[in-house]
Coordinates of C-alpha atoms and ligand atoms in Angstrom, one line a residue:
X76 CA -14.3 -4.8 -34.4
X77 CA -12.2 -5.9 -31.5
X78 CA -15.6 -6.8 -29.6
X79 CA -15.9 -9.7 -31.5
X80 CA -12.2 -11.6 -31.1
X81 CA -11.8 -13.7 -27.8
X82 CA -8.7 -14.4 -26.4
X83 CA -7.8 -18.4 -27.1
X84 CA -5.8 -18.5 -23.9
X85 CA -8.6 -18.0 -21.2
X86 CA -11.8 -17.0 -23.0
X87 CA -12.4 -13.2 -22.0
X88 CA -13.2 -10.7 -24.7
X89 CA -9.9 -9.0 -26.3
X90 CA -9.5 -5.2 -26.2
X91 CA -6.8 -2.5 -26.7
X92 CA -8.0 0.3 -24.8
X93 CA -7.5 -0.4 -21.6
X94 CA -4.1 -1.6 -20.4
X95 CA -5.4 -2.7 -16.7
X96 CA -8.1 -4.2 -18.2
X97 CA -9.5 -7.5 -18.4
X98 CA -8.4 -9.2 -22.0
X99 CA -6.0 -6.3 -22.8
X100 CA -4.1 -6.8 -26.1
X101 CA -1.9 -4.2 -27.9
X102 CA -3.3 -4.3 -31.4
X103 CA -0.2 -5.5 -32.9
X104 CA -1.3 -8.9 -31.1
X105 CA -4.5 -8.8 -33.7
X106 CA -2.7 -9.6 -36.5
X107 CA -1.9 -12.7 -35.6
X108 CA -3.5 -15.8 -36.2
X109 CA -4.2 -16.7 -32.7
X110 CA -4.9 -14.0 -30.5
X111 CA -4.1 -14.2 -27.1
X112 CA -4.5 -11.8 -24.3
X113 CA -1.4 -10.1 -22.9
X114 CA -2.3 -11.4 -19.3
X115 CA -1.9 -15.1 -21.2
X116 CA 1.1 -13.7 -23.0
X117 CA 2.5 -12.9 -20.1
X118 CA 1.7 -16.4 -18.5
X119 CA 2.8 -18.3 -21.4
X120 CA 6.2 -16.9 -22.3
X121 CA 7.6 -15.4 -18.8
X122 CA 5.6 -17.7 -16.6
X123 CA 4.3 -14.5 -15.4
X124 CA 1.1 -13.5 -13.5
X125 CA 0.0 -10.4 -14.4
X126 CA -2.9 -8.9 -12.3
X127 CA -5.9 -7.6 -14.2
X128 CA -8.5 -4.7 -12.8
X129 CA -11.8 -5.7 -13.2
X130 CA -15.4 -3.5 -12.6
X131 CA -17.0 -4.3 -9.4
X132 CA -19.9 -5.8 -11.0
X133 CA -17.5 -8.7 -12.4
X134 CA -15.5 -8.9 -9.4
X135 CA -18.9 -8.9 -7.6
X136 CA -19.6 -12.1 -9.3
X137 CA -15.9 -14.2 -8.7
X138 CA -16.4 -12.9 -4.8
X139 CA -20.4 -14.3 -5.1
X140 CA -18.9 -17.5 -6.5
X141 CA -16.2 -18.1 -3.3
X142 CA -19.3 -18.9 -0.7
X143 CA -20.0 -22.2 -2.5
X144 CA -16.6 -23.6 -3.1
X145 CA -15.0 -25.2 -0.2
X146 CA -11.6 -23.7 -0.2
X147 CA -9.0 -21.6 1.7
X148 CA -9.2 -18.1 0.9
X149 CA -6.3 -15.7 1.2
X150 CA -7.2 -12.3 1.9
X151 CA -4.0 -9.8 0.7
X152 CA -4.0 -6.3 2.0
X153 CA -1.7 -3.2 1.5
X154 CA -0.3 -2.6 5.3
X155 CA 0.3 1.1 4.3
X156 CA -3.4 1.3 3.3
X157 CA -5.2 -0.6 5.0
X158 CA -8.5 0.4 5.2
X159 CA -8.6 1.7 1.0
X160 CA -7.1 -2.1 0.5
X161 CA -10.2 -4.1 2.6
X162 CA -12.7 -5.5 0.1
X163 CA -15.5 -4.2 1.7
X164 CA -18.1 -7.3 2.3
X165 CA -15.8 -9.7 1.2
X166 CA -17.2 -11.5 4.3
X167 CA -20.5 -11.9 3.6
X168 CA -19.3 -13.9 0.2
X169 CA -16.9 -16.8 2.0
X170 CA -19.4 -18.5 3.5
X171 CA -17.9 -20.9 5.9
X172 CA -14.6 -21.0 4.1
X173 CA -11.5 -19.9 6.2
X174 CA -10.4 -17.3 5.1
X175 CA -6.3 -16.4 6.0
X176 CA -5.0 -12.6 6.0
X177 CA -2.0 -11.3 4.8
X178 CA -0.6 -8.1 5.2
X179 CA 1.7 -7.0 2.6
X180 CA 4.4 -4.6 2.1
X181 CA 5.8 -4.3 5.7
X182 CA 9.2 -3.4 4.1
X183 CA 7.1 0.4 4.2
X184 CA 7.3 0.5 7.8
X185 CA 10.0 1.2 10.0
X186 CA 12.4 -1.2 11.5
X187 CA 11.5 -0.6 14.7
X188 CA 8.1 -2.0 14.4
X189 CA 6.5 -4.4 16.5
X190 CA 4.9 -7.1 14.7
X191 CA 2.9 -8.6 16.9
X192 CA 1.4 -5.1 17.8
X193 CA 0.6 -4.8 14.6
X194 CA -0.9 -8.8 13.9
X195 CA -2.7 -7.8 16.9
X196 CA -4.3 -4.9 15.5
X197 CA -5.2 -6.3 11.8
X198 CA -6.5 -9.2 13.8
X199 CA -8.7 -6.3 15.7
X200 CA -9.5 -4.4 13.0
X201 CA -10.4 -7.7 10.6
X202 CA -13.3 -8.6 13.0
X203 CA -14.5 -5.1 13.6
X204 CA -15.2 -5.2 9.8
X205 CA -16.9 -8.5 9.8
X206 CA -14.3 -11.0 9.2
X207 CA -12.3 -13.3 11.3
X208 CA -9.6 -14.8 10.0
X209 CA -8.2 -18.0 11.2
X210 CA -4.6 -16.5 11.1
X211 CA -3.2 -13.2 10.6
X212 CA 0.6 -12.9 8.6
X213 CA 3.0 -10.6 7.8
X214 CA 4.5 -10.3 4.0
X215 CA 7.1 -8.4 1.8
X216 CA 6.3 -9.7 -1.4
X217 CA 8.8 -7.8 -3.0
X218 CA 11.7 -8.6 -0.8
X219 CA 10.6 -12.0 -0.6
X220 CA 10.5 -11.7 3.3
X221 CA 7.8 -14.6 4.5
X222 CA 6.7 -15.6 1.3
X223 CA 7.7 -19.2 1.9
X224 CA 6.5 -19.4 5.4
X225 CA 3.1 -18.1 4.0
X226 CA 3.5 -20.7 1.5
X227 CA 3.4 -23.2 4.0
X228 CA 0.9 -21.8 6.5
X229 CA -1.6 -21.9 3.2
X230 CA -0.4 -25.2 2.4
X231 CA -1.1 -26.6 5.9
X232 CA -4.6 -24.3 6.7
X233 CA -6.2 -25.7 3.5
X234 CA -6.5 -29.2 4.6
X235 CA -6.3 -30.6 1.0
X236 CA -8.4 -28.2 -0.4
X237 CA -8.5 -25.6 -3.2
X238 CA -7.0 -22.1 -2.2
X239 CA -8.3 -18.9 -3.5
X240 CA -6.0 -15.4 -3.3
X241 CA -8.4 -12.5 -3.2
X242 CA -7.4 -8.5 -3.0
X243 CA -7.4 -5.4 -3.9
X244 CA -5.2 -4.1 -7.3
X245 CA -1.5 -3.2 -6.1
X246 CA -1.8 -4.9 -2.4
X247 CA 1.1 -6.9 -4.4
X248 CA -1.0 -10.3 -5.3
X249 CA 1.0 -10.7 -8.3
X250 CA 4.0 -10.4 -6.7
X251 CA 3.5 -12.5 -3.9
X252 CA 2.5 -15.5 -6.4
X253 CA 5.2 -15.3 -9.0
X254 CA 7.3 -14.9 -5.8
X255 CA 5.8 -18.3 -5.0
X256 CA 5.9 -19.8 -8.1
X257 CA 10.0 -18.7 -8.1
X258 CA 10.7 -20.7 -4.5
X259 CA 9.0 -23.3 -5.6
X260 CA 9.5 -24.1 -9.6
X261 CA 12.5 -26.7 -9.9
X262 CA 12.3 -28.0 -6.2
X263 CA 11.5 -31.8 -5.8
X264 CA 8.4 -31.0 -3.4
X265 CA 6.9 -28.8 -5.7
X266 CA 4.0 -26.5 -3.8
X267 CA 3.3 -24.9 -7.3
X268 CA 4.5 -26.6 -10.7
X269 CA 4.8 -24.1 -13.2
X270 CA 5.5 -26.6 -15.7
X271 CA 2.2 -27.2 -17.3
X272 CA -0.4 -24.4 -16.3
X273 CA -3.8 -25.0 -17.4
X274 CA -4.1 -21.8 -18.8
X275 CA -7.1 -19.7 -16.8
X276 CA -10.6 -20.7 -16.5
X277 CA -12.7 -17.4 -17.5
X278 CA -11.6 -14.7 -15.1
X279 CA -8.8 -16.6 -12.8
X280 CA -5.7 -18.0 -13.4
X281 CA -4.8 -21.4 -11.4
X282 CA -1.9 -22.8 -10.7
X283 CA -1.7 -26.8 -9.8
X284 CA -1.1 -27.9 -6.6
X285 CA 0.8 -30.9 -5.7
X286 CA -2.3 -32.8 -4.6
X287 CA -4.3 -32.4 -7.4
X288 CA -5.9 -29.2 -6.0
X289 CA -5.4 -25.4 -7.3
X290 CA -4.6 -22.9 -6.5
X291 CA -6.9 -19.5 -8.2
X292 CA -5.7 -16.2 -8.5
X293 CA -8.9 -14.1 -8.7
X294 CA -8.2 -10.7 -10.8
X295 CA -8.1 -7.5 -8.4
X296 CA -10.8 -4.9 -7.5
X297 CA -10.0 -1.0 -8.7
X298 CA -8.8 0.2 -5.4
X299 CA -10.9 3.3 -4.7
X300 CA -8.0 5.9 -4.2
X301 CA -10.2 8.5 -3.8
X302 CA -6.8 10.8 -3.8
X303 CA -5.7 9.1 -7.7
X304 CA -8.8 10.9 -9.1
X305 CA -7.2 14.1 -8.7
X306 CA -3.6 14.0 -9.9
X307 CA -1.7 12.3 -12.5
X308 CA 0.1 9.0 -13.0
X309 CA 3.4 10.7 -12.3
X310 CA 2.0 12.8 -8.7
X311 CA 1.1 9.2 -7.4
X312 CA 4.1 7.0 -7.8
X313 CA 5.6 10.3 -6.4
X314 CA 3.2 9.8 -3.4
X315 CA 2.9 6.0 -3.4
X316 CA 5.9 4.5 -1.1
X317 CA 8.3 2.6 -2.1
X318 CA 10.9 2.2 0.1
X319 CA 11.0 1.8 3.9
X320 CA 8.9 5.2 5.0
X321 CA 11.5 7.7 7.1
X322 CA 9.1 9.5 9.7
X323 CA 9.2 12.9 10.2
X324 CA 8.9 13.9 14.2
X325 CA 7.4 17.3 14.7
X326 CA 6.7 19.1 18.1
X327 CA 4.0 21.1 17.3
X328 CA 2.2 24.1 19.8
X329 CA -1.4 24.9 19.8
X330 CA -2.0 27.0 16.4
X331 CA 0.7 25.2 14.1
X332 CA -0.6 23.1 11.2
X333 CA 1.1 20.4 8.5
X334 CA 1.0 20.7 5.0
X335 CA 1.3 17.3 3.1
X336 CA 2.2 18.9 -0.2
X337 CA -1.3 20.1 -1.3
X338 CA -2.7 17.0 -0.8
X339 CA -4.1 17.3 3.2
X340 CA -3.0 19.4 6.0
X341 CA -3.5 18.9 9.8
X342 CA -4.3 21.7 12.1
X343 CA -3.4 21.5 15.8
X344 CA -6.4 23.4 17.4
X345 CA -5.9 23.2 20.7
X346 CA -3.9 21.5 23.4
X347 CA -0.5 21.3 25.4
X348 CA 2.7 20.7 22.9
X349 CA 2.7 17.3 21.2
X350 CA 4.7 15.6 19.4
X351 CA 3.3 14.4 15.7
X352 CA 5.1 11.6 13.6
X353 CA 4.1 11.8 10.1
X354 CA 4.2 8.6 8.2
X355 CA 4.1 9.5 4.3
X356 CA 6.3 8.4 1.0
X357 CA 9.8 10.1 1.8
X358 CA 9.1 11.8 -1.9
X359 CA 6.2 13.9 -0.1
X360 CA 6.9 17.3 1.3
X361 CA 6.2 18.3 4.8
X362 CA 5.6 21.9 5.6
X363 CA 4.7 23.2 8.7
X364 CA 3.2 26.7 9.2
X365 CA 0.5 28.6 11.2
X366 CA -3.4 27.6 11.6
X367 CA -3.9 31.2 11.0
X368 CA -1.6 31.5 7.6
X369 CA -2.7 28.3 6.2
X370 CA -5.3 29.1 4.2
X371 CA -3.8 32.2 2.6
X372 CA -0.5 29.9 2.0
X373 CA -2.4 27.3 0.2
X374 CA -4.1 29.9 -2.0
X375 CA -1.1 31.1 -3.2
X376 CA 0.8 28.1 -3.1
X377 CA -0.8 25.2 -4.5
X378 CA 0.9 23.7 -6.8
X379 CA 4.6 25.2 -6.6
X380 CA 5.5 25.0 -2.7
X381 CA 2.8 22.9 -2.0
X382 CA 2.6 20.1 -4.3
X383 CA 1.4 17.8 -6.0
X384 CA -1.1 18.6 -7.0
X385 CA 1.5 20.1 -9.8
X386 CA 0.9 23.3 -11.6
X387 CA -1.7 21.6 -14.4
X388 CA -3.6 19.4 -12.1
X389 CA -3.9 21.9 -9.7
X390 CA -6.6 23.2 -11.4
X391 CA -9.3 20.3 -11.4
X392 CA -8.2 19.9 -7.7
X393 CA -11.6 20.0 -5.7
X394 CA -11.2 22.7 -2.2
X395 CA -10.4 20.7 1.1
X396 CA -13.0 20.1 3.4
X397 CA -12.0 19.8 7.0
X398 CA -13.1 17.3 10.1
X399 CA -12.4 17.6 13.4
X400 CA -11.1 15.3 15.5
X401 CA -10.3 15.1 19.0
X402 CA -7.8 12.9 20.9
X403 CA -8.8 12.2 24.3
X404 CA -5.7 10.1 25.8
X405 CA -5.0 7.7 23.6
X406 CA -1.8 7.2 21.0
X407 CA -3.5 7.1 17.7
X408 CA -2.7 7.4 14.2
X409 CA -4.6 9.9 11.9
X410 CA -4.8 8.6 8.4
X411 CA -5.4 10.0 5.4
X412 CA -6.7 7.0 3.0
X413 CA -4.2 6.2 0.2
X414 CA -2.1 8.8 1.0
X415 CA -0.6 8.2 4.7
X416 CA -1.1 9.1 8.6
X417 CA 0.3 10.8 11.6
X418 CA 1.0 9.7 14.8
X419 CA -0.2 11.4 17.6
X420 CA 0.5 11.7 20.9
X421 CA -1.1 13.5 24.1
X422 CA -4.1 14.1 26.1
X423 CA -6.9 16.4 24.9
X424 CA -5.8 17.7 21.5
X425 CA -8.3 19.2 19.0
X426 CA -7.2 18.7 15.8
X427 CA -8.9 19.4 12.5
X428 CA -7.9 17.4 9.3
X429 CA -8.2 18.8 5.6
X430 CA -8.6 16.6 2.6
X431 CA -10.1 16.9 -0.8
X432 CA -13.9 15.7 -0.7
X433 CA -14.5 11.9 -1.2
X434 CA -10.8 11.4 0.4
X435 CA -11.5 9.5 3.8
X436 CA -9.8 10.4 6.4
X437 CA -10.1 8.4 10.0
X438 CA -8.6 7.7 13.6
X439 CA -7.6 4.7 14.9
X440 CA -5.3 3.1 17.3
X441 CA -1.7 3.4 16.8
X442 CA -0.4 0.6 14.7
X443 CA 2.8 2.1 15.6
Ligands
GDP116 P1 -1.4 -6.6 -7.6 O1 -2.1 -5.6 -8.4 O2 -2.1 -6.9 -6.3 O3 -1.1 -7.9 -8.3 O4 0.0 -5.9 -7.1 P2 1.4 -6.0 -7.8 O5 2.1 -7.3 -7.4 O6 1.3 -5.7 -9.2 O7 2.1 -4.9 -7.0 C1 1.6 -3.6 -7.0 C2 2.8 -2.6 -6.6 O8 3.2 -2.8 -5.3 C3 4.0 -2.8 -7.5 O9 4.6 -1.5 -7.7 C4 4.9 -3.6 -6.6 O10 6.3 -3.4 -6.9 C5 4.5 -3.1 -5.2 N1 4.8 -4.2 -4.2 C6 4.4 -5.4 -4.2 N2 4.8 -6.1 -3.1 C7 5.4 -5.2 -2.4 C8 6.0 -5.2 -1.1 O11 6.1 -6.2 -0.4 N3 6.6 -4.0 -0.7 C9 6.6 -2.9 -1.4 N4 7.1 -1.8 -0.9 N5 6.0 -2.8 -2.6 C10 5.4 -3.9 -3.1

């Protein structure tokens, strides 16, 4: 009975279902006579952070935990998905604490980006959902672009105190921090020793700062991709971006509509020719048709021309539901949570957007 054996690294409860999980061991790892999680594994033998999912009711309780610490806390979100990367609320739980927001992953967007457009809207967006942030960065974990600097904005905004990284799973938390832990390990003004790590209090790992202080990486929140519930592992890394995103321009009349695969389509109701930039993994096909064909096309379609959904998922994939929008004069973006958006520009459009039910899909000012 695997309920029974705790891990002797960090405390949590072992199991070998679930890989994501919290205290995720393969079985093999029962046999021995210590048992350690594979998180701890991971920690112990590759100096490795490994990020864990946890339910919201535990991750409830680490956010519940932040208000009475006095601490910096780094907020890390997905700058491809936003809004499904927030942490709704997360707010309400820092209490006074600053709280410092990065925006990962800006190797997705295209060169010709302007950053401070874009710090300018997070910073924007951030206090329209409650939160103001005493600073606002850009990040590519994975290329390693700013990691240092960030290191140093944390280590100068938390005033001696601890420092707490918060986000959603795959905003690239553990990536960032082994990133970190890489710059720093072996340098005489060590910002993170990797030498000794404590090992992890119950649910967070902490790494030793050169002050005495920690810092806590708090496990990840399931990101509620409302889109992964309805096609397999392989369909997302398929729609999940990985290099920089190649935007496809289209100059669409009155009566033309996008597919995105068979994920979403766009409809341009009514309006004088615009031009629509789609913003998607370069792994997702665009096709463009007819308002008036487009339902026909997708019932015949889906899943060969239009995909994913492939062949087999297809069938557990729920009917769109559409939602009309209209653009008054404004250059916004419409996006399709977790999957993408489109650019739009021009005066007076009416445009209806389809997406499987549950998938959000919104307007909002052009981060481009
Ligand atoms: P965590 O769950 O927040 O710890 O996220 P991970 O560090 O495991 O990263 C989740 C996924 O995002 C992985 O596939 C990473 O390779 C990818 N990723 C992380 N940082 C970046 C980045 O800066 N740019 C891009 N394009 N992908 C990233």
């Amino acid at each position: 009975d695997t309920e029974q054996i705790i891990c002797a690294g960090c405390g949590v409860k072992v199991q070998t279902e679930d890989r994501e999980g919290l205290g995720y061991a393969p079985p093999s790892a029962l046999e021995r006579d210590v048992v350690i999680c594979q998180r701890c594994f991971r920690l112990k033998h590759y100096n490795e952070v490994q990020d864990v999912s946890l339910t919201d009711d535990d991750f409830l309780k680490i956010l519940n935990t932040l208000g009475e610490k006095d601490a910096l806390i780094v907020k890390i979100v997905d700058v491809f998905d936003f809004n499904g990367s927030w942490l709704q609320g997360l707010h309400r739980f820092v209490g006074k604490n600053d709280v410092l927001l990065v925006a990962n992953k800006v190797d997705l967007l295209p060169k010709s980006f302007k950053r401070n457009k874009l710090i300018n809207w997070l910073k924007k967006s951030a206090k329209e959902l409650g939160l103001r942030p005493v600073d606002v960065c850009l990040m590519s974990a994975a290329k390693g672009e700013s990691v240092i600097e960030i290191a140093a904005t944390i280590d100068k905004l938390r005033q001696g105190k601890d420092v707490y990284i918060v986000g959603a799973t795959n905003v690239g938390k553990s990536t960032f921090i082994n990133k970190m832990i890489q710059a720093f390990d072996g340098d005489e003004e060590q910002l993170i020793t990797t030498s000794h790590f404590p090992g992890t209090t119950l649910d967070m790992i902490d790494i030793p700062l050169d002050d005495g202080r920690t810092l806590y990486d708090t496990p990840g929140i399931i990101n509620h991709h409302q889109m992964a519930h309805y096609i397999d592992k392989k369909e997302l890394k398929l729609i999940t971006p990985k290099k920089e995103i190649k935007p496809i321009v289209n100059q669409l009349n009155e009566g033309q509509a996008l597919f995105f695969g068979g994920l979403a389509r766009l409809d341009f109701k009514q309006g004088e020719r615009s031009s629509f930039v789609s913003y998607f993994s370069n792994e997702l096909q665009i096709h463009r048709t007819k308002v008036e064909k487009a339902d026909q096309l997708y019932a015949n379609h889906l899943g060969e021309l239009l995909a994913p959904p492939g062949p087999k998922s297809k069938e557990d994939f729920p009917p769109l539901v559409k939602k009309d929008f209209r653009i008054k004069d404004k250059k916004v973006d419409l996006v399709f949570s977790g999957l993408g958006f489109v650019t739009i520009n021009g005066t007076n459009l009416d445009i209806a957007a389809h997406v499987p039910k549950g998938v959000t899909v919104s307007i909002r000012d052009s981060i481009i």
